[in-house]
XYZ file of C-alpha atoms in Angstrom:
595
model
C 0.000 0.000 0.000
C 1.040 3.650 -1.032
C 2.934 5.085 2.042
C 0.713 8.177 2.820
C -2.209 5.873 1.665
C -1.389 3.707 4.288
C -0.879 6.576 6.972
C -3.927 7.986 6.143
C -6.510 4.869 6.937
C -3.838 3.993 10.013
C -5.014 7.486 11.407
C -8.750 7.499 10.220
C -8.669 3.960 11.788
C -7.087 4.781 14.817
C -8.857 7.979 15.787
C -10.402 8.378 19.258
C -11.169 11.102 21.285
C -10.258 13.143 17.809
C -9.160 13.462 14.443
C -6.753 15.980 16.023
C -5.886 13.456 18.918
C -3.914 11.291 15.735
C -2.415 14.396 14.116
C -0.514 15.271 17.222
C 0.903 11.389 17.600
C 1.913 11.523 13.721
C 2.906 15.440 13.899
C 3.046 17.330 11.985
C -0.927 15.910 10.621
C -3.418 17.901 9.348
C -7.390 17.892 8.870
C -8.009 21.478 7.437
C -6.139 21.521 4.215
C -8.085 18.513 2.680
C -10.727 17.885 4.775
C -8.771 14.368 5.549
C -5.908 13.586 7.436
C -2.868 14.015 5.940
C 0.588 15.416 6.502
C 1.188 19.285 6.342
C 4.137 18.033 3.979
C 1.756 16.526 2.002
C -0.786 19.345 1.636
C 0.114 21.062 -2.039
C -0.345 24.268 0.271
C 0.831 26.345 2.814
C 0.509 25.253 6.572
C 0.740 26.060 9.750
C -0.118 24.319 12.678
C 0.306 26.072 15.845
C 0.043 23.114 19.030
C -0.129 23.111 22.742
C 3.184 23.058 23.304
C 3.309 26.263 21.421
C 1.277 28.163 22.985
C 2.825 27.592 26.506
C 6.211 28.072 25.162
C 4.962 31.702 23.804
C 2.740 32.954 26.358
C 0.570 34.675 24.284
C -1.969 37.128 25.640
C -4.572 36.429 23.192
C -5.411 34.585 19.409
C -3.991 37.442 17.789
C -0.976 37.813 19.294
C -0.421 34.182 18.505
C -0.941 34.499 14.601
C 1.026 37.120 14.444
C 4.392 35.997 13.434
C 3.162 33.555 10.839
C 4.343 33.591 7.303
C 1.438 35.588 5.221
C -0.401 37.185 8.479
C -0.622 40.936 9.406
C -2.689 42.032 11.748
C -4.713 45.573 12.591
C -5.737 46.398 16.189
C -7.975 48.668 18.038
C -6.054 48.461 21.324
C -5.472 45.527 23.978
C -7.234 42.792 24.801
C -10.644 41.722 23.516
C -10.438 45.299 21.357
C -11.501 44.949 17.372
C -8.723 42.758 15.842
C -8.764 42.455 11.705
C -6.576 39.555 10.313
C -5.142 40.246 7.105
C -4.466 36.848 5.177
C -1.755 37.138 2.156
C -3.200 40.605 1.687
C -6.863 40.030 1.151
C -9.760 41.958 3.408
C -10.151 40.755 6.927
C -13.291 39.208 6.109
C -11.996 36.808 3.492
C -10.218 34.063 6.132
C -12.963 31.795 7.206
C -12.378 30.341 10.766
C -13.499 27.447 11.799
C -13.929 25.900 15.556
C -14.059 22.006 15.599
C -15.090 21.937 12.439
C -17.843 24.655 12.527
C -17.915 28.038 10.961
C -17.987 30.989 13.621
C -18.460 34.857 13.086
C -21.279 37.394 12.469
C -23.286 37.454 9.475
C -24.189 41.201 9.659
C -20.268 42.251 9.737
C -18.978 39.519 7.963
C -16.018 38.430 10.344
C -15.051 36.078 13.311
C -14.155 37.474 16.810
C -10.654 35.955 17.195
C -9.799 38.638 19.369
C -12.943 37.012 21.783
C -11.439 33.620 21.924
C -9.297 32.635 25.281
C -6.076 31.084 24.001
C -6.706 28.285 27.377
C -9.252 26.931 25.845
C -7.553 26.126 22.577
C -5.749 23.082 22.087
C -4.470 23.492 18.489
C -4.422 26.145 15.797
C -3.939 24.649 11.659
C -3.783 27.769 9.406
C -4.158 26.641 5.793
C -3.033 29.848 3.639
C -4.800 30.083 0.159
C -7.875 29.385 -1.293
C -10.453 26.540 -0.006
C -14.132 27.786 -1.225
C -13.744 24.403 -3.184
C -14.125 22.626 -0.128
C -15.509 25.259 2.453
C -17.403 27.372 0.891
C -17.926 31.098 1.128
C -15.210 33.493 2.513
C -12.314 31.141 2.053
C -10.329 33.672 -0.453
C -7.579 34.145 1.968
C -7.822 30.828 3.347
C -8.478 28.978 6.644
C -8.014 28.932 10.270
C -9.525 26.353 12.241
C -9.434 26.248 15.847
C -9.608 23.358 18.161
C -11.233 23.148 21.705
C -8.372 21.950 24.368
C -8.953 18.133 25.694
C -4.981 17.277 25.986
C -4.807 16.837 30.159
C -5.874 18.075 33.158
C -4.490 21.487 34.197
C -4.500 24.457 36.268
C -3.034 27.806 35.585
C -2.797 30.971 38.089
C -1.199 34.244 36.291
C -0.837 37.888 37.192
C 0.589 40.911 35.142
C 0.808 44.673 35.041
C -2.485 46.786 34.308
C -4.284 45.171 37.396
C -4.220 41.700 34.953
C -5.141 38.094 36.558
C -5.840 35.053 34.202
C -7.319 31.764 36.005
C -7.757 28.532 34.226
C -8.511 24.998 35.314
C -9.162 21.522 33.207
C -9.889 18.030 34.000
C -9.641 15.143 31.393
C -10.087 11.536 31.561
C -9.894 8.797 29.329
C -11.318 5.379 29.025
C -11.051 2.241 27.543
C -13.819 3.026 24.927
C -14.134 7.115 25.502
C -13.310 9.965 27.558
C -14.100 13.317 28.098
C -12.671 16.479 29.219
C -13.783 19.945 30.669
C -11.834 22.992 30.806
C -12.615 26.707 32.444
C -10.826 29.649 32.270
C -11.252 33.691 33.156
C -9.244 36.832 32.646
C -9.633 40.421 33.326
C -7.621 43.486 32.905
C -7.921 47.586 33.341
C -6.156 47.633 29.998
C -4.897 51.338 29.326
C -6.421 54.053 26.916
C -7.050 52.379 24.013
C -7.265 55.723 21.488
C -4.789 58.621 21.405
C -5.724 62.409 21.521
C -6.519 62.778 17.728
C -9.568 60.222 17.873
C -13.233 62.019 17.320
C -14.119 59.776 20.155
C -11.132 60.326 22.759
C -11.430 59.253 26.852
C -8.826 59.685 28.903
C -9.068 56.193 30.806
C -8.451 52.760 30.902
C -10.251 50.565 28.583
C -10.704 47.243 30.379
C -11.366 44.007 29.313
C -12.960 40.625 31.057
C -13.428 37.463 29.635
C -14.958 34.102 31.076
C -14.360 30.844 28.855
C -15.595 26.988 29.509
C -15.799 24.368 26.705
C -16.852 20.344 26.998
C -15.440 17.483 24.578
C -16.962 14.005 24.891
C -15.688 10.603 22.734
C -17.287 7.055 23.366
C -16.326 4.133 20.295
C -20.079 2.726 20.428
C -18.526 -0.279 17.846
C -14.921 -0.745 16.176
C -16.391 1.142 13.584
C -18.559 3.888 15.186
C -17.053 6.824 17.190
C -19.780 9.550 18.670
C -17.744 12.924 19.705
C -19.874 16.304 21.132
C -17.944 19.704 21.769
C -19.122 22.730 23.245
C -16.905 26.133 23.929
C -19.126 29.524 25.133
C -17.232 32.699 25.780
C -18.814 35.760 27.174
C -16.513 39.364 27.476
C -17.183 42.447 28.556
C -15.011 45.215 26.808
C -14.718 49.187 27.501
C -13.754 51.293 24.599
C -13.356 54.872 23.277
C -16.393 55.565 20.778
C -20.029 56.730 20.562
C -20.588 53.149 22.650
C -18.393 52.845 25.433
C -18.886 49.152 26.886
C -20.489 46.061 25.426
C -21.100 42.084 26.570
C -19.906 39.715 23.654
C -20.890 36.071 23.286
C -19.373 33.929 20.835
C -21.152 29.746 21.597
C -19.975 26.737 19.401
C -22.219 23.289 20.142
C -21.278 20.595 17.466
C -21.610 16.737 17.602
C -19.804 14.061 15.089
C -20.792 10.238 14.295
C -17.732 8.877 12.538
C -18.524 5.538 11.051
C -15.739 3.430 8.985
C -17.386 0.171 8.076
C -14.643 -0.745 5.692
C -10.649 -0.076 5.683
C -11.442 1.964 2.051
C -14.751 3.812 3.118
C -14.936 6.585 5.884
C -18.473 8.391 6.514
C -19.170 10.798 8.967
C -22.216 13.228 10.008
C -21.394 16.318 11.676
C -24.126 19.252 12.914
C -22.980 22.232 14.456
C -25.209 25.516 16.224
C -23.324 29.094 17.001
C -23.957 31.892 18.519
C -22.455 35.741 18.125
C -24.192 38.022 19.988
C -22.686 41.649 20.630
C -24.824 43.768 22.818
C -23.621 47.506 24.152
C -24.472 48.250 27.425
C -24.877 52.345 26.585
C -28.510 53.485 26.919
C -30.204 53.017 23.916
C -27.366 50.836 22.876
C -27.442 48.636 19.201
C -27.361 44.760 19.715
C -26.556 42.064 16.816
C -27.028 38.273 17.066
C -26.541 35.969 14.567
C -27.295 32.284 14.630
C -26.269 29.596 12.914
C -26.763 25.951 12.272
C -25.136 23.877 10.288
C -24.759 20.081 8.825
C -22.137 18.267 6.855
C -22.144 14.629 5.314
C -18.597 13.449 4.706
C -17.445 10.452 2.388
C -14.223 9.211 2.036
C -13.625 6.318 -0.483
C -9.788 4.767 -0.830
C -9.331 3.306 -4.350
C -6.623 1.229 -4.503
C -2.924 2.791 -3.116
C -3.037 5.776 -4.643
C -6.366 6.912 -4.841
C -8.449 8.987 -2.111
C -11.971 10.429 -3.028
C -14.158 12.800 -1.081
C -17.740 13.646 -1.746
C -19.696 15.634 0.625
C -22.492 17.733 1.461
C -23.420 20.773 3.656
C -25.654 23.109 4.687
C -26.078 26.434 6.188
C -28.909 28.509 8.202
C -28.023 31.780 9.242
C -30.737 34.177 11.117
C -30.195 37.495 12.473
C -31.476 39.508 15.552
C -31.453 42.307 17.386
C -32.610 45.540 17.515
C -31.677 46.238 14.064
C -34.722 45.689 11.532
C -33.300 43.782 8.703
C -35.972 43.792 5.350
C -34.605 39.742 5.574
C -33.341 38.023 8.762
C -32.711 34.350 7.107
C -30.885 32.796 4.819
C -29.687 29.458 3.861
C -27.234 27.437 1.573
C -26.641 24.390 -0.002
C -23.561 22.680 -1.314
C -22.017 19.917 -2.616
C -18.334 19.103 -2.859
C -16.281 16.364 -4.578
C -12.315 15.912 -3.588
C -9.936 13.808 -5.357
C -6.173 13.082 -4.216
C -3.840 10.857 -6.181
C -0.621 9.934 -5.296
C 1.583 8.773 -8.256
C 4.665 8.167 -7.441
C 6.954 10.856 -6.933
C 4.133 13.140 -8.438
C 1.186 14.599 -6.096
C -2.624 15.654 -7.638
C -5.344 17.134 -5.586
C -8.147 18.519 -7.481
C -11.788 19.817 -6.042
C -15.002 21.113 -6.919
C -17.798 22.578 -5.017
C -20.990 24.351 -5.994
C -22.896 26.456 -3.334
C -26.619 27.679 -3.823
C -27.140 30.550 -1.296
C -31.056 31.898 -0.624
C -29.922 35.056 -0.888
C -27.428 35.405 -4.081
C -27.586 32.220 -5.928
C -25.435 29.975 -7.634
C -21.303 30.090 -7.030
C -19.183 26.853 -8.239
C -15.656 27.447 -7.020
C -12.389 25.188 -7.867
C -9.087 24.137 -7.137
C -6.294 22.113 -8.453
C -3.097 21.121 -7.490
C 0.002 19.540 -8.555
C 3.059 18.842 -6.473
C 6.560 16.682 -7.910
C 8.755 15.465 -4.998
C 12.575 16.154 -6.403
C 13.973 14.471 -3.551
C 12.928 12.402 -0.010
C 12.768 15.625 1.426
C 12.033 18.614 -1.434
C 9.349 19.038 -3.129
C 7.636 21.739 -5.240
C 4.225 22.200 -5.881
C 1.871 24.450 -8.310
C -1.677 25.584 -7.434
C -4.722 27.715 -8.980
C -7.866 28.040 -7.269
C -11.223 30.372 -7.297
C -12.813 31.662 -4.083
C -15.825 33.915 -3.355
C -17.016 35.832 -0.700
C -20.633 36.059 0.374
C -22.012 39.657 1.188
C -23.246 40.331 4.848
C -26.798 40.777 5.912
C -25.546 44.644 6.530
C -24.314 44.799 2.788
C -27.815 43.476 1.367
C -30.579 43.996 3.960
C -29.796 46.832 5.928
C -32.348 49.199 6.718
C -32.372 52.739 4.891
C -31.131 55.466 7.731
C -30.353 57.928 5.276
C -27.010 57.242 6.087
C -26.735 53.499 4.850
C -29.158 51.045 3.374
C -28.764 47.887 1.963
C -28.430 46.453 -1.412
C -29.856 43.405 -2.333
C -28.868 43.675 -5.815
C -25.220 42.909 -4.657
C -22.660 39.744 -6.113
C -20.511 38.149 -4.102
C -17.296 38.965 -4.793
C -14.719 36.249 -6.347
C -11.487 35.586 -6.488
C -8.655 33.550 -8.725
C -5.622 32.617 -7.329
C -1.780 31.106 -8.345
C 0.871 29.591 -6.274
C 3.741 28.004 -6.400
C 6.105 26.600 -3.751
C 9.002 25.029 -2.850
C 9.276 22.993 0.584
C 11.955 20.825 2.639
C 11.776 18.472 5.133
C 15.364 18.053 6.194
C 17.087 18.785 9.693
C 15.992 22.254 8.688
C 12.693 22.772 7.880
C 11.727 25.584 5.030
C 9.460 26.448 2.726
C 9.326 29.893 0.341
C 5.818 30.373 -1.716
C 5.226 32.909 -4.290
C 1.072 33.834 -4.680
C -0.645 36.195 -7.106
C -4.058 36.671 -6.614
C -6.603 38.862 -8.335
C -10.212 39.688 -6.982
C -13.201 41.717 -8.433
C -16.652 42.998 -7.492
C -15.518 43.997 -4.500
C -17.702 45.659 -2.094
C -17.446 49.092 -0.976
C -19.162 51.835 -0.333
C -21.102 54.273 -2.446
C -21.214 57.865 -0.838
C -23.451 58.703 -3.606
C -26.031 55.873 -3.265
C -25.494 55.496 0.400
C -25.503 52.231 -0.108
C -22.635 49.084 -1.015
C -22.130 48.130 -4.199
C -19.620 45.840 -6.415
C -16.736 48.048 -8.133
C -13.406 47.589 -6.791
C -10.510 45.277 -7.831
C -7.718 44.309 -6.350
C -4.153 42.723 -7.203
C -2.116 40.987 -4.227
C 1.003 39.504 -5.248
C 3.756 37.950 -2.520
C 6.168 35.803 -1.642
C 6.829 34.773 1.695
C 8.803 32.243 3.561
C 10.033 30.185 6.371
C 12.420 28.476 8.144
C 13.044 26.324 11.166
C 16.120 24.468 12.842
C 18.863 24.364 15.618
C 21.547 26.340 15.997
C 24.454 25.387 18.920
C 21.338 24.178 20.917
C 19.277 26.678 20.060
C 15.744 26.247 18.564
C 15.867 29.146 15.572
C 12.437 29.937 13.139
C 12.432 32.832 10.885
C 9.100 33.804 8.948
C 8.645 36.398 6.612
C 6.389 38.021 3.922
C 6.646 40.602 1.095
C 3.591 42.063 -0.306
C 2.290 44.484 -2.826
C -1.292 44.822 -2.566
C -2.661 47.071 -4.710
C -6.433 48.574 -5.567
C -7.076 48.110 -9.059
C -8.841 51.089 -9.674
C -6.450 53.723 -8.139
C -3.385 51.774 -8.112
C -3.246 52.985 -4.395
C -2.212 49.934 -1.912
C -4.680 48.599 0.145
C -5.363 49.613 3.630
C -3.438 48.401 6.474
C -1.495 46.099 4.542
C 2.242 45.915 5.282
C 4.647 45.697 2.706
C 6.607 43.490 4.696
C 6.410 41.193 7.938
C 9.043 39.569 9.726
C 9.433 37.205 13.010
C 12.249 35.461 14.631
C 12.450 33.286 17.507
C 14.377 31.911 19.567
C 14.935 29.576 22.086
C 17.028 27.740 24.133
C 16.381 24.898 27.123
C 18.704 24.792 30.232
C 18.094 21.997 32.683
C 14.901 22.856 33.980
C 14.695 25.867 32.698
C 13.839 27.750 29.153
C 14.482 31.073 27.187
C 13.086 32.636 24.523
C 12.930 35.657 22.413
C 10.338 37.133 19.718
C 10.987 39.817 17.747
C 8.685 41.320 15.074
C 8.970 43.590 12.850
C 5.965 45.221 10.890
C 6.657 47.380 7.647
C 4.948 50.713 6.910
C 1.463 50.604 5.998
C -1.033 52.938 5.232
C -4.225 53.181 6.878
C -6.889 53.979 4.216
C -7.404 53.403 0.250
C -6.824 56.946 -0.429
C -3.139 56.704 0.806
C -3.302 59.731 2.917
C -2.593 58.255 6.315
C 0.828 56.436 6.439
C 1.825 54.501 10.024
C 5.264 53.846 10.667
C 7.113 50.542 10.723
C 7.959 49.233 14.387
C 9.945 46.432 15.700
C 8.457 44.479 18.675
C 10.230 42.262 21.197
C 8.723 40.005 23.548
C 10.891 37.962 26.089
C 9.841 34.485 27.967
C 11.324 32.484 30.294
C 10.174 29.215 32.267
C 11.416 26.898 35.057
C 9.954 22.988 36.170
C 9.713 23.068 39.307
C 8.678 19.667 39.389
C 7.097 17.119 36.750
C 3.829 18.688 36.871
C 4.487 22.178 38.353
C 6.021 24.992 35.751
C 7.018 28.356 36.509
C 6.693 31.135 33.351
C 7.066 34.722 32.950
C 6.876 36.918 29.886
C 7.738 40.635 29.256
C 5.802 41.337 25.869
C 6.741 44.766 23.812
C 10.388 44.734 26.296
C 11.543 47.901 24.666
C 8.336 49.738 25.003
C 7.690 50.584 21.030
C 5.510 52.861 20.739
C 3.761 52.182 17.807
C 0.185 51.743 15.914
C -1.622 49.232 13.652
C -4.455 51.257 13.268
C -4.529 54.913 12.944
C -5.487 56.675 16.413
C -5.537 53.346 17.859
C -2.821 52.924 20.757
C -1.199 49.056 21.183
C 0.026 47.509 23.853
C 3.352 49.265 25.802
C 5.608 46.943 27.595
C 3.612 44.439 29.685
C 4.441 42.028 32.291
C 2.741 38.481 33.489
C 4.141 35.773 35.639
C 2.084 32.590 35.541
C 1.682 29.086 37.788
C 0.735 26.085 35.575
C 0.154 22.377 36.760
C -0.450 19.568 34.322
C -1.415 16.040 35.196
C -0.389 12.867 33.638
């Protein structure tokens, strides 16, 4: 049998608690890039898979933070903690990366984007971050690619920390496994006084803190009714209360993700599995008179994997998508569904790789979109391999683009396309001592949305052309563990010719680290290029250079000591015009992990 064949079924077959559960025993594994398990080697795209250990070793204060130094991310921030945090994905708008938790879309249909900054980095067990386009297999909003998050069930924990700002972070899990199934349960809160979030020149200025407090829990359940029928249930709720500097000072934010899986494999070359999923985003200011938004979601997916011979891997699928809309906003429609059908095919011929897929959505609302992607990778050696790739995307507008009500100010357009995307990569990867991979990407996009002073309304006009390379590399130096990521971009309107907001022309992380005994180092330092902060080019924000320290100590098998000093210089420095970030900022944490 065909050696990633092989590996493949082994982890389908072999799957417990989760899919996710066999990708960490095979690292590096992946479920995100193909819908199927496979290795991030073996992909025909650019991965990222952020684990655990990760996230312990970089302390990071929230989701954001931890994105930030991977190849092809930039990020744009509205402050601290839990403030408005846009994700920038090889250059396209921050509401073209779809994200995904356990396997279920998250965000609000009004606005069009996912909280990240909402989501409490203890409750996360894993992070995959598949960079390019997957509307072939996902659906809408997939034109910069996908992040899918996974709800922490590793082992039972506690964590006590405590920082500058008046900061505390409390977390606490307890996991257990069976025979046939297990379960685990994990709770965690933060809260901070934050600083002043906006600088003098906003039209909404306060002189104060701008606080932030966040309570998480999330559930994961497994039980193997038969050899060949695993049933697995998730749940992760997260309500925050934020303070901030505009005509609405405060607001409670809910983001809730309930999904449940039956995985049936009745045959070594046949896979099934049936998963439904329910969110919640609810965002409700606490000012008098104060706007709330809910959106509500439900979806269902029906999953078949067929394995033809050694070489052959076939997916066929089908899914479906309710949204509805609340509040005290009166939409002209508050529902909307859509219907899809995808079809994957993988074939592995000998030192060549082919991944082609097709997928044809039919939205209540717009209509029609078939999207596709093809791939083609040609191993040169054990350990390089290059790899070509062209795929279409779309992106579906928001119930505030179509169905807003007419203020005067805004109203919505229901005459409105989605707006679609074509995309071309090629790469080069190795899998030696040292780890690297560069990519090059050109991507054009039309019928963009923007606004229409005029009309007072959205409408499809812009274009845009986003061309980059980026890269990265990972390995040991004299002991010490050394990754370097980068990015170039040029991202450019295609009307004006002006670059596109917020976009830096160039990105750049290192770390660093270094064990001792008991005890570890580490060093981050990022450096973000100058940017400008609207389409007209008017507004330019400087480059910075950002470096975070971290340092831990075992005290015993289960007990670990860690401290971090984030921003150690004390850059002064902004992402988003009139938006302040972070100044240097201290937290010293307790952690104990059982067996």
């Amino acid at each position: 049998m065909h050696k990633r064949h092989s590996l493949i079924v082994a982890a389908v077959a072999a799957a417990s608690a989760t899919a996710v559960g066999a990708a960490e025993r095979t690292a590096p594994l992946v479920v995100t890039a193909t819908r199927t398990p496979l290795t991030a080697d073996d992909a025909l795209a650019a991965v990222s898979v952020i684990t655990r250990d990760d996230i312990d070793r970089r302390q990071p204060a929230d989701v954001p933070e931890l994105l930030r130094g991977l190849p092809g991310v930039s990020i744009a921030r509205n402050g601290g903690r839990g403030k408005a945090a846009s994700l920038y994905l090889r250059g396209t708008e921050s509401d073209h990366t779809l994200v995904l938790v356990d396997g279920v879309r998250i965000g609000s249909a009004t606005l069009g984007s996912a909280p990240l900054e909402q989501l409490s980095v203890s409750e996360i067990q894993r992070i995959e971050v598949v960079r390019g386009p997957r509307a072939s297999l996902y659906g809408a909003d997939a034109i910069g690619g996908v992040i899918q998050i996974f709800t922490r069930r590793d082992r039972s924990h506690a964590r006590l920390a405590v920082g500058n700002r008046d900061t505390w972070e409390l977390g606490a899990g307890l996991a257990r496994d069976g025979e046939r199934g297990g379960f685990a349960v994990s709770a965690s809160g933060q809260s901070t006084d934050g600083f002043d979030a906006t600088d003098e020149r906003s039209f909404a200025h306060d002189p104060d803190r701008d606080g932030y407090d966040n309570r998480s829990a999330s559930v994961s359940g497994h039980y193997q009714v038969t050899d060949t029928l695993t049933l697995r249930g998730r749940a992760l709720r997260v309500d925050g209360e934020n303070e901030f500097d505009s005509t609405s000072t405060a607001a409670d934010e809910t983001q809730q993700v309930v999904s449940g899986e039956a995985d049936w494999q009745p045959t070594q070359s046949w896979r099934s599995s049936l998963s439904v999923g329910s969110t919640l985003d609810d965002v409700d200011s606490r000012d008098f008179d104060g706007d709330r938004f809910v959106t509500r979601r439900d979806t269902a997916t029906w999953q078949n994997d067929f394995f033809i011979g050694d070489d052959h891997i076939t997916t066929v699928g089908v899914d479906y998508h309710e949204d509805r809309v609340s509040g005290t906003i009166d939409y002209v429609e508050t529902h909307r569904d859509n219907l899809a059908v995808f079809v994957q095919h993988q074939w592995y011929a000998g030192a060549f790789d082919v991944q082609g897929a097709l997928r044809h959505d039919d939205n209540e609302a717009f209509g029609g979109e078939t999207t596709g992607n093809i791939a083609v990778g040609y191993r040169i050696s054990p350990a390089l391999r290059t790899y070509a790739s062209y795929g279409t995307a779309f992106k579906a507008p928001t119930f505030n683009d179509l169905y807003y009500p007419d203020t005067g100010f805004f109203k919505g357009n229901p005459d409105l396309e989605p707006e679609h995307s074509r995309t071309t990569e090629v790469g080069l990867e190795s899998s030696g001592a040292w780890r690297w991979r560069v990519a090059a990407f050109h991507t054009d996009a039309d019928d963009l949305i923007t606004f229409d002073a005029n009309a007072a309304s959205s409408v499809n006009v812009n274009e845009a052309r986003i061309r980059g390379i980026e890269g990265e590399v990972s390995g040991n130096i004299a002991g010490f563990g050394t990754r370097l990521a980068a990015t170039w971009l040029d991202a450019e309107d295609g009307d004006t010719g002006n670059d596109l907001p917020r976009r830096p022309d160039l990105t750049a992380t290192l770390g660093i680290d270094r064990a001792f005994g008991r005890a570890r180092v580490g060093t981050e330092i990022h450096y973000g290029g100058e940017r400008f902060d609207e389409l007209a080019n008017t507004t330019e924000l400087d480059s910075f250079t950002v470096v975070d320290v971290t340092a831990s100590y075992a005290l015993s098998d289960a007990w670990t000591l860690r401290g971090k000093v984030a921003n150690l210089l004390d850059e002064d420095y902004q992402t988003a015009d009139t938006f302040e970030m972070p100044g240097r900022t201290v937290l010293v944490s307790i952690e104990w992990r059982g067996e």
